[in-house]
């Protein structure tokens, strides 16, 4: 039986039969064990016997406790072991982390070492390649010398054999003649060399680094003679011909010639350098109809043409009924006129006769003349008319008067006059080429821009400075006692370096500008090898006071002495920053001194900030002179050496007043002189301007008597009050209130404008004003020192005049704003008519900025032609300043221009419109490139290229210009491969369009050379650079360089005008300079005519033994040498030498020049033995004149060494070369090109002597100097003279590093 527990299931109820109460059932709890445990227990105990009894509950608990204890111990052991394993793993993990860090550090160190080794390897490879290139170059030169020597030896051996054969034949013939009894002429009995056999080397002209076959020893091929080529004619500066590019020039030194001619040419009438084409019309009532048709129909066309070329046009005429009252004005206008036209029929009036005689008879060569003679069936000339024509015909000896004989209608006559005037203006006044006469204005402008390359320049800025200088020099200063100041200036400039800037100070109107102008004029005559850079600052806020434009102009004037100026930046901050570097580089290349003169420097906007370079040390051969108002001089500049202009002493005051009275045929009484002497005793009344104005008021035409004028003047104690009196007197002298109102309005408009207003603009603004009244008004205002005409614009003569007008007529800000609104309305009207001239671009944005009208200013800037005009004339900084004022950064500017261009493109339909559109896209691309945004500049330049290829032709020259500009962006972007491809395409197009020797081809060659220079491809760059220089040298003889040609073209006309007077020393000097000018243009026939006339006139006026005659002989000898007429040249050189030996001291520099030229001629003719003593004497004179350490002495040493080498006296040549090298290194620096030339000569000499190691060392150093030479043009080497600090700021993001140029 089983147990009860096996029969009862949990939860079942059973009845208790042993005393349970009430038969109640209870639940017995049953403990259920795990099955696994039960199974394990049953397996240990074996099979259970049926019927066995259960163990007790206590025994089961004991077993469970023991089992639990055992499991707990096992768990503890397991836990401890696992904890040990975890701690061990953590230790291993930490150890592995440390090992990982160590390995990472080692890996980084290895990577750095690898990079360093890689860089060192690349550097070593580069150095190896360079060394191999230099070695190959040296080997090439050595092989070249060997080949030359071999050819020379073989040639000379053959020549010797031929000569020996000829000698034997001649001896045989001589014996035959002697046998026949014939006398033979012996050349040794003659003093002439004409019958002697001479050997002339056919060597070519060599430059710094081209070794040609010189003299009679080709083995010395790379040994060159410094200044061996004939430098050409001398300028008539003075009797002192000092070494330098200004004393003797050749056509290869064209830029130096430009600078020299522009500096030393005499002062000429205003008509010849004015920016206004003034057409003076002289007519009668019979020909008034032609004048009316001409003015109505053709005058606007001429005005538009002149304004499109940057000039003004003005018709000037005085009606017969009022001509008598304007006698002085008529005479002045004829003197100032550019062209005069006389229109006659049968009768003439007295005023016509007077004007005709003044223009056509007394001064027939002063300007171009046109004579219009109307004929017909009933044409009968009256007596006065016939007499006038006879006098005109007699005075026209050179047949310059253009005669128009017309018998047709009035309209046809006006057309003929227009045709003649158009041709005269283009050819003779504006200096355009004949090929440009029939071209459009846009084409002319385009061609002019192309000549200037990538540098954008404004001719008007230069014209303004020239006129300022001319006007100042035309004033007399002999009565002002300036000689003492000039002497002190000379002493200060001659002080040993280093010298800080020299300060010329004085009160307003003390004569600072006048003193500096006269000093420059004298210095140019006395020191022709000194380069003068001057700038006259006008009134505040004018263009002439803009610091960036000032520094840019000075930099361009410096760079005139280089063929390429493409390294000049356009960014304002870079222009200001790089000027000291350019000054240092170019001063090292200039043999003479460089003097920079800035007048009224305190009027420059933020002068101390933008002129920081003045504080830095200057190069040793650079001097700076600045003038300031003593009241506004910055404190930091007061420590500089100062020359203060004192008030005039009573004697000088009296002399100045008397000179003014004599010019007007007046004389003051003793009482008046005493009053003036008592009055002019204070500093303000002894002022130079005050005294001049006082004398002008007293002696001028006035409605007041002389006594009343004197009394009124004596009540004025300073210049400002005197100016107010002059204005009051001027108003009282006018006849009507209308004239007074116009004068007041005119002066206020000039005061409110940016740079002044032109006469034609005044006539447009006041239609009721007639030109005779305007001319009379301007004549009186000019005489009273109030206004003047400069660059075709009416401006104030002095700052005090501007201040007096402003205080007298412009009471407040609103008044000035009113006149600015009038000008804005006038120029806006021109803008709406699509007439964007340089005047609109200069005035309108500036006026809107002054009115603080940002909206209209932005609209005017978004007129694409306004921005294009400003940018193409180099006013880049001004354009940026306007955008900065509007509040736009660079990116915003670009997007605005893009949108405006897209809008304009929709209106372009014909070919002319597409051409203008392409020009606008090109201008925008260049503008963005100069802003430092090359990524945004690519799109407009590519669009310009696409338009030109489509609208014009893929081979059109304009396409080459687009390719050139696009390549420049890629260069800035450092994508040299793309740039090279584009430059080559542009070069190919230019060669096909213009030929291989055009200036455009030279520009592409220069750009490619600079690109190769950046890529260290020196050999390819040097080849292209040499080819470019040859083209520049050739084309410069006809076309000139930069704006210099236009000015020289005008200067040629000016010089011809000045040579038609009576014989005088000045006239002979002008003839000499005119001959030099034509020599430079390769017109040798014209040059010979003028140089011969100069010599003949000097012999008549000065005598045949005067030193100036020697100068003319020297110039003519140079010209004959150019023509290979050596006998004539030798005779003239010897005559010049004899004159200078008699007239000058034995150690005079001019004597050394003539000796050198004669020696060079002997050398060219193979007479080396006769050349040696002349070279030795020239060296001795230079040592005495300049000292043993002057570069000119080193040049003479090299010249003599070359002769010794050609005579195979190598031992005598070596010490001369070594001494010359030492002088060059000490005076010019170890990296100067002259040092490199001398080193190369020494290397060849050492090679000839067999010292190959020394030759290699010298040649290596010479090549290093040669490789460093191009960096003067395109490099950015740091300068120890550069200024630091923020010089210009523009809102907007900075350009990326790769965009920096």
PDB file of N, CA and C in Angstrom, residues 743-771:
ATOM      1  N   UNK A 743      27.614 136.652 -62.795  1.00  0.00           N
ATOM      2  CA  UNK A 743      28.950 136.505 -62.211  1.00  0.00           C
ATOM      3  C   UNK A 743      28.878 135.833 -60.845  1.00  0.00           C
ATOM      4  N   UNK A 744      27.900 136.250 -60.049  1.00  0.00           N
ATOM      5  CA  UNK A 744      27.744 135.643 -58.741  1.00  0.00           C
ATOM      6  C   UNK A 744      27.406 134.152 -58.879  1.00  0.00           C
ATOM      7  N   UNK A 745      26.506 133.838 -59.807  1.00  0.00           N
ATOM      8  CA  UNK A 745      26.129 132.442 -60.026  1.00  0.00           C
ATOM      9  C   UNK A 745      27.316 131.623 -60.541  1.00  0.00           C
ATOM     10  N   UNK A 746      28.093 132.214 -61.435  1.00  0.00           N
ATOM     11  CA  UNK A 746      29.249 131.515 -61.989  1.00  0.00           C
ATOM     12  C   UNK A 746      30.243 131.150 -60.902  1.00  0.00           C
ATOM     13  N   UNK A 747      30.590 132.102 -60.055  1.00  0.00           N
ATOM     14  CA  UNK A 747      31.555 131.837 -58.991  1.00  0.00           C
ATOM     15  C   UNK A 747      31.017 130.812 -57.997  1.00  0.00           C
ATOM     16  N   UNK A 748      29.736 130.864 -57.715  1.00  0.00           N
ATOM     17  CA  UNK A 748      29.148 129.889 -56.793  1.00  0.00           C
ATOM     18  C   UNK A 748      29.146 128.489 -57.398  1.00  0.00           C
ATOM     19  N   UNK A 749      28.907 128.367 -58.697  1.00  0.00           N
ATOM     20  CA  UNK A 749      28.947 127.063 -59.352  1.00  0.00           C
ATOM     21  C   UNK A 749      30.362 126.485 -59.334  1.00  0.00           C
ATOM     22  N   UNK A 750      31.351 127.326 -59.575  1.00  0.00           N
ATOM     23  CA  UNK A 750      32.739 126.867 -59.504  1.00  0.00           C
ATOM     24  C   UNK A 750      33.074 126.410 -58.092  1.00  0.00           C
ATOM     25  N   UNK A 751      32.567 127.145 -57.114  1.00  0.00           N
ATOM     26  CA  UNK A 751      32.834 126.809 -55.710  1.00  0.00           C
ATOM     27  C   UNK A 751      32.150 125.503 -55.310  1.00  0.00           C
ATOM     28  N   UNK A 752      30.953 125.249 -55.854  1.00  0.00           N
ATOM     29  CA  UNK A 752      30.195 124.053 -55.466  1.00  0.00           C
ATOM     30  C   UNK A 752      30.593 122.820 -56.246  1.00  0.00           C
ATOM     31  N   UNK A 753      31.340 122.977 -57.336  1.00  0.00           N
ATOM     32  CA  UNK A 753      31.688 121.842 -58.185  1.00  0.00           C
ATOM     33  C   UNK A 753      32.859 121.060 -57.612  1.00  0.00           C
ATOM     34  N   UNK A 754      33.136 119.945 -58.251  1.00  0.00           N
ATOM     35  CA  UNK A 754      34.242 119.076 -57.831  1.00  0.00           C
ATOM     36  C   UNK A 754      35.578 119.633 -58.303  1.00  0.00           C
ATOM     37  N   UNK A 755      35.703 119.871 -59.615  1.00  0.00           N
ATOM     38  CA  UNK A 755      36.968 120.334 -60.180  1.00  0.00           C
ATOM     39  C   UNK A 755      36.828 121.628 -60.975  1.00  0.00           C
ATOM     40  N   UNK A 756      35.653 122.258 -60.954  1.00  0.00           N
ATOM     41  CA  UNK A 756      35.435 123.462 -61.726  1.00  0.00           C
ATOM     42  C   UNK A 756      34.409 123.226 -62.822  1.00  0.00           C
ATOM     43  N   UNK A 757      34.148 124.262 -63.618  1.00  0.00           N
ATOM     44  CA  UNK A 757      33.216 124.155 -64.737  1.00  0.00           C
ATOM     45  C   UNK A 757      33.906 124.712 -65.981  1.00  0.00           C
ATOM     46  N   UNK A 758      33.509 124.216 -67.140  1.00  0.00           N
ATOM     47  CA  UNK A 758      34.100 124.679 -68.395  1.00  0.00           C
ATOM     48  C   UNK A 758      33.297 125.849 -68.950  1.00  0.00           C
ATOM     49  N   UNK A 759      33.905 126.553 -69.907  1.00  0.00           N
ATOM     50  CA  UNK A 759      33.227 127.688 -70.524  1.00  0.00           C
ATOM     51  C   UNK A 759      31.986 127.233 -71.286  1.00  0.00           C
ATOM     52  N   UNK A 760      32.085 126.102 -71.982  1.00  0.00           N
ATOM     53  CA  UNK A 760      30.921 125.619 -72.727  1.00  0.00           C
ATOM     54  C   UNK A 760      29.801 125.220 -71.776  1.00  0.00           C
ATOM     55  N   UNK A 761      30.141 124.677 -70.610  1.00  0.00           N
ATOM     56  CA  UNK A 761      29.103 124.339 -69.628  1.00  0.00           C
ATOM     57  C   UNK A 761      28.442 125.595 -69.065  1.00  0.00           C
ATOM     58  N   UNK A 762      29.225 126.656 -68.886  1.00  0.00           N
ATOM     59  CA  UNK A 762      28.646 127.917 -68.407  1.00  0.00           C
ATOM     60  C   UNK A 762      27.674 128.473 -69.435  1.00  0.00           C
ATOM     61  N   UNK A 763      28.052 128.400 -70.709  1.00  0.00           N
ATOM     62  CA  UNK A 763      27.154 128.894 -71.749  1.00  0.00           C
ATOM     63  C   UNK A 763      25.891 128.048 -71.840  1.00  0.00           C
ATOM     64  N   UNK A 764      25.989 126.749 -71.561  1.00  0.00           N
ATOM     65  CA  UNK A 764      24.789 125.900 -71.535  1.00  0.00           C
ATOM     66  C   UNK A 764      23.895 126.245 -70.348  1.00  0.00           C
ATOM     67  N   UNK A 765      24.517 126.504 -69.197  1.00  0.00           N
ATOM     68  CA  UNK A 765      23.739 126.796 -67.986  1.00  0.00           C
ATOM     69  C   UNK A 765      23.084 128.173 -68.032  1.00  0.00           C
ATOM     70  N   UNK A 766      23.701 129.108 -68.765  1.00  0.00           N
ATOM     71  CA  UNK A 766      23.156 130.462 -68.880  1.00  0.00           C
ATOM     72  C   UNK A 766      22.958 130.776 -70.368  1.00  0.00           C
ATOM     73  N   UNK A 767      21.860 130.321 -70.953  1.00  0.00           N
ATOM     74  CA  UNK A 767      21.653 130.522 -72.402  1.00  0.00           C
ATOM     75  C   UNK A 767      21.651 131.989 -72.820  1.00  0.00           C
ATOM     76  N   UNK A 768      21.252 132.879 -71.906  1.00  0.00           N
ATOM     77  CA  UNK A 768      21.192 134.297 -72.268  1.00  0.00           C
ATOM     78  C   UNK A 768      22.569 134.959 -72.251  1.00  0.00           C
ATOM     79  N   UNK A 769      23.591 134.254 -71.730  1.00  0.00           N
ATOM     80  CA  UNK A 769      24.934 134.824 -71.650  1.00  0.00           C
ATOM     81  C   UNK A 769      25.642 134.654 -72.995  1.00  0.00           C
ATOM     82  N   UNK A 770      26.162 135.751 -73.524  1.00  0.00           N
ATOM     83  CA  UNK A 770      26.899 135.694 -74.776  1.00  0.00           C
ATOM     84  C   UNK A 770      28.387 135.549 -74.497  1.00  0.00           C
ATOM     85  N   UNK A 771      29.083 134.946 -75.459  1.00  0.00           N
ATOM     86  CA  UNK A 771      30.486 134.648 -75.228  1.00  0.00           C
ATOM     87  C   UNK A 771      31.348 135.896 -75.028  1.00  0.00           C
TER      88      UNK A 771
END
